[in-house]
């Protein structure tokens, strides 16, 4: 962003201090960091939605930074684009919270795979219809492998229980956040609340 600000400063030397400038870039890997950095330094900036930008017709050209910059400049000049919604600081925090929940969900999936693999290696076969139901969890907790295996298996189950409890707590918190006025309207458009997608089976 410092390079952008320096470039704008140099242009003011040509066009005068009263000249106004508009910066823009395509939504992508840069996220919103550059936008916030520029706006914090009083540089007007927009993020362009790539799907709304006109497609160059005719001969196919290889994308380069120079061509992309020229296309963005034309879009800004003719207002031939739609800007991306800029999330608030609160939105970013909620997004990070949901990302954390997703990370724990992956960890839960992993430990389930580890438990299944352990049972397979030691010929511990569940005869029920479905895995990870209340009945299956009860069966797992009833197992008593020999020697150190029992300690290992209990550690797997403890990790499973801890992650299950955490995800339920996260879901409850997300449900609380979703009930806030700024998210209420969007949440109502979903047929199933995230808070009810996860079912736990550790306690009756």
Short mmCIF file of C-alpha atoms in Angstrom, two decimals:
data_model
loop_
_atom_site.label_atom_id
_atom_site.label_comp_id
_atom_site.label_asym_id
_atom_site.label_seq_id
_atom_site.Cartn_x
_atom_site.Cartn_y
_atom_site.Cartn_z
CA UNK A 1 0.00 0.00 0.00
CA UNK A 2 2.96 2.32 0.61
CA UNK A 3 3.93 2.03 -3.05
CA UNK A 4 0.38 2.93 -4.09
CA UNK A 5 0.36 5.96 -1.78
CA UNK A 6 3.75 7.06 -3.10
CA UNK A 7 2.48 6.77 -6.68
CA UNK A 8 -0.61 8.85 -5.84
CA UNK A 9 1.64 11.48 -4.22
CA UNK A 10 3.74 11.67 -7.39
CA UNK A 11 0.61 12.11 -9.52
CA UNK A 12 -0.54 14.98 -7.32
CA UNK A 13 2.62 16.76 -8.39
CA UNK A 14 1.34 16.54 -11.96
CA UNK A 15 -2.40 17.03 -11.56
CA UNK A 16 -2.44 19.19 -8.46
CA UNK A 17 -3.31 18.65 -4.81
CA UNK A 18 -7.04 18.87 -5.47
CA UNK A 19 -7.03 15.90 -7.86
CA UNK A 20 -9.02 12.89 -6.68
CA UNK A 21 -7.94 9.30 -7.21
CA UNK A 22 -9.74 5.97 -7.12
CA UNK A 23 -7.84 2.75 -6.53
CA UNK A 24 -9.23 -0.66 -7.33
CA UNK A 25 -8.31 -4.31 -7.53
CA UNK A 26 -10.05 -7.58 -8.27
CA UNK A 27 -11.42 -9.69 -5.44
CA UNK A 28 -9.01 -12.52 -4.82
CA UNK A 29 -6.04 -13.55 -2.73
CA UNK A 30 -5.40 -10.02 -1.42
CA UNK A 31 -8.63 -10.14 0.54
CA UNK A 32 -9.55 -6.89 2.26
CA UNK A 33 -6.17 -6.02 3.77
CA UNK A 34 -5.06 -3.67 0.98
CA UNK A 35 -8.48 -2.01 0.95
CA UNK A 36 -8.32 -1.24 4.67
CA UNK A 37 -4.71 -0.05 4.45
CA UNK A 38 -5.52 2.41 1.67
CA UNK A 39 -8.75 3.72 3.16
CA UNK A 40 -7.04 4.22 6.52
CA UNK A 41 -4.69 6.58 4.66
CA UNK A 42 -7.56 8.45 2.99
CA UNK A 43 -7.09 6.78 -0.39
CA UNK A 44 -10.44 5.85 -1.93
CA UNK A 45 -10.52 2.21 -2.96
CA UNK A 46 -12.98 -0.35 -4.31
CA UNK A 47 -12.75 -4.09 -4.84
CA UNK A 48 -14.18 -5.22 -8.16
CA UNK A 49 -16.22 -8.42 -8.49
CA UNK A 50 -14.49 -10.28 -11.36
CA UNK A 51 -17.74 -11.84 -12.58
CA UNK A 52 -19.19 -8.38 -13.26
CA UNK A 53 -16.23 -7.08 -15.23
CA UNK A 54 -16.60 -7.11 -19.03
CA UNK A 55 -14.97 -10.00 -20.86
CA UNK A 56 -12.48 -9.09 -23.57
CA UNK A 57 -13.89 -10.51 -26.78
CA UNK A 58 -12.07 -11.57 -29.88
CA UNK A 59 -8.54 -12.96 -29.86
CA UNK A 60 -7.68 -14.70 -26.64
CA UNK A 61 -4.83 -13.01 -24.78
CA UNK A 62 -2.62 -14.22 -21.99
CA UNK A 63 -3.40 -12.62 -18.67
CA UNK A 64 -0.60 -10.39 -17.38
CA UNK A 65 -0.43 -7.84 -14.58
CA UNK A 66 -0.23 -5.06 -17.16
CA UNK A 67 -3.31 -6.19 -19.09
CA UNK A 68 -5.23 -6.80 -15.87
CA UNK A 69 -4.34 -3.34 -14.57
CA UNK A 70 -5.46 -1.74 -17.83
CA UNK A 71 -8.77 -3.61 -17.72
CA UNK A 72 -9.35 -2.59 -14.09
CA UNK A 73 -8.57 1.02 -14.94
CA UNK A 74 -11.14 0.97 -17.76
CA UNK A 75 -13.73 -0.54 -15.46
CA UNK A 76 -13.10 2.16 -12.88
CA UNK A 77 -13.20 4.92 -15.49
CA UNK A 78 -16.50 3.77 -17.04
CA UNK A 79 -17.93 2.31 -13.81
CA UNK A 80 -18.38 -0.95 -15.66
CA UNK A 81 -18.29 -3.26 -12.66
CA UNK A 82 -19.99 -4.09 -9.38
CA UNK A 83 -18.09 -3.54 -6.14
CA UNK A 84 -17.62 -6.31 -3.62
CA UNK A 85 -19.31 -5.89 -0.27
CA UNK A 86 -16.71 -4.89 2.30
CA UNK A 87 -17.23 -6.73 5.58
CA UNK A 88 -17.02 -4.83 8.82
CA UNK A 89 -14.50 -5.63 11.51
CA UNK A 90 -17.25 -7.55 13.29
CA UNK A 91 -17.95 -9.55 10.11
CA UNK A 92 -14.29 -10.50 9.87
CA UNK A 93 -14.27 -11.68 13.48
CA UNK A 94 -17.35 -13.81 12.92
CA UNK A 95 -15.81 -15.25 9.77
CA UNK A 96 -12.66 -16.17 11.71
CA UNK A 97 -14.78 -17.80 14.42
CA UNK A 98 -16.58 -19.92 11.82
CA UNK A 99 -13.23 -20.84 10.28
CA UNK A 100 -12.04 -21.98 13.71
CA UNK A 101 -15.15 -24.13 14.04
CA UNK A 102 -14.43 -25.68 10.64
CA UNK A 103 -10.85 -26.50 11.73
CA UNK A 104 -12.17 -28.34 14.77
CA UNK A 105 -14.69 -30.15 12.58
CA UNK A 106 -11.81 -31.43 10.45
CA UNK A 107 -9.99 -32.53 13.59
CA UNK A 108 -13.12 -34.41 14.69
CA UNK A 109 -13.31 -36.17 11.34
CA UNK A 110 -9.64 -37.11 11.66
CA UNK A 111 -9.97 -38.63 15.13
CA UNK A 112 -13.01 -40.61 13.95
CA UNK A 113 -10.87 -42.04 11.17
CA UNK A 114 -8.15 -42.87 13.69
CA UNK A 115 -10.62 -44.66 15.96
CA UNK A 116 -12.06 -46.63 13.04
CA UNK A 117 -8.57 -47.61 11.93
CA UNK A 118 -7.65 -48.70 15.47
CA UNK A 119 -10.75 -50.90 15.67
CA UNK A 120 -9.99 -52.40 12.27
CA UNK A 121 -6.38 -53.21 13.20
CA UNK A 122 -7.52 -54.96 16.38
CA UNK A 123 -10.53 -56.73 14.86
CA UNK A 124 -13.04 -54.78 16.97
CA UNK A 125 -16.11 -54.96 14.76
CA UNK A 126 -19.33 -53.09 15.34
CA UNK A 127 -22.40 -55.09 14.33
CA UNK A 128 -24.83 -52.18 14.37
CA UNK A 129 -26.25 -50.43 11.32
CA UNK A 130 -24.72 -46.97 11.55
CA UNK A 131 -21.48 -45.59 12.94
CA UNK A 132 -21.16 -42.52 15.19
CA UNK A 133 -24.69 -42.87 16.51
CA UNK A 134 -25.48 -42.98 20.22
CA UNK A 135 -25.45 -46.80 20.07
CA UNK A 136 -22.09 -46.87 18.31
CA UNK A 137 -20.54 -44.46 20.81
CA UNK A 138 -21.87 -46.58 23.68
CA UNK A 139 -20.27 -49.66 22.10
CA UNK A 140 -16.94 -47.89 21.68
CA UNK A 141 -16.91 -46.84 25.34
CA UNK A 142 -17.63 -50.43 26.40
CA UNK A 143 -14.53 -51.81 24.67
CA UNK A 144 -11.60 -52.93 26.84
CA UNK A 145 -8.54 -53.62 24.69
CA UNK A 146 -5.62 -55.43 26.35
CA UNK A 147 -2.77 -53.68 28.12
CA UNK A 148 -1.50 -50.39 26.74
CA UNK A 149 -4.04 -50.60 23.92
CA UNK A 150 -6.75 -49.72 26.43
CA UNK A 151 -4.93 -46.54 27.44
CA UNK A 152 -4.37 -45.58 23.80
CA UNK A 153 -8.01 -46.18 22.92
CA UNK A 154 -9.26 -44.16 25.87
CA UNK A 155 -7.10 -41.21 24.75
CA UNK A 156 -8.70 -41.37 21.30
CA UNK A 157 -12.16 -41.41 22.87
CA UNK A 158 -11.28 -38.53 25.18
CA UNK A 159 -10.15 -36.45 22.18
CA UNK A 160 -13.38 -37.36 20.40
CA UNK A 161 -15.47 -36.28 23.36
CA UNK A 162 -13.57 -33.02 23.85
CA UNK A 163 -13.91 -32.07 20.19
CA UNK A 164 -17.60 -32.99 20.18
CA UNK A 165 -18.20 -30.78 23.23
CA UNK A 166 -16.23 -27.92 21.70
CA UNK A 167 -18.11 -28.02 18.40
CA UNK A 168 -21.45 -27.99 20.19
CA UNK A 169 -20.28 -24.95 22.17
CA UNK A 170 -19.12 -23.28 18.97
CA UNK A 171 -22.46 -23.98 17.30
CA UNK A 172 -24.33 -22.44 20.21
CA UNK A 173 -22.15 -19.35 19.98
CA UNK A 174 -22.66 -19.11 16.22
CA UNK A 175 -26.41 -19.37 16.76
CA UNK A 176 -26.15 -16.44 19.19
CA UNK A 177 -24.18 -14.40 16.67
CA UNK A 178 -26.64 -15.28 13.89
CA UNK A 179 -29.50 -13.96 16.01
CA UNK A 180 -28.00 -10.46 16.00
CA UNK A 181 -29.91 -7.86 14.02
CA UNK A 182 -27.22 -7.40 11.37
CA UNK A 183 -27.28 -11.12 10.46
CA UNK A 184 -30.89 -12.01 11.22
CA UNK A 185 -32.27 -11.37 7.73
CA UNK A 186 -29.60 -13.46 5.95
CA UNK A 187 -29.88 -16.30 8.44
CA UNK A 188 -33.63 -16.57 7.85
CA UNK A 189 -32.89 -17.45 4.22
CA UNK A 190 -31.19 -20.71 5.25
CA UNK A 191 -33.50 -23.73 5.65
CA UNK A 192 -31.46 -25.29 8.43
CA UNK A 193 -29.64 -23.42 11.16
CA UNK A 194 -25.98 -24.29 11.56
CA UNK A 195 -26.60 -24.81 15.24
CA UNK A 196 -28.74 -27.87 14.47
CA UNK A 197 -26.60 -29.48 11.79
CA UNK A 198 -24.33 -31.09 14.33
CA UNK A 199 -25.69 -33.85 16.52
CA UNK A 200 -23.80 -35.10 19.53
CA UNK A 201 -24.20 -38.52 21.09
CA UNK A 202 -22.02 -38.48 24.16
CA UNK A 203 -24.80 -37.81 26.63
CA UNK A 204 -28.41 -39.06 26.65
#
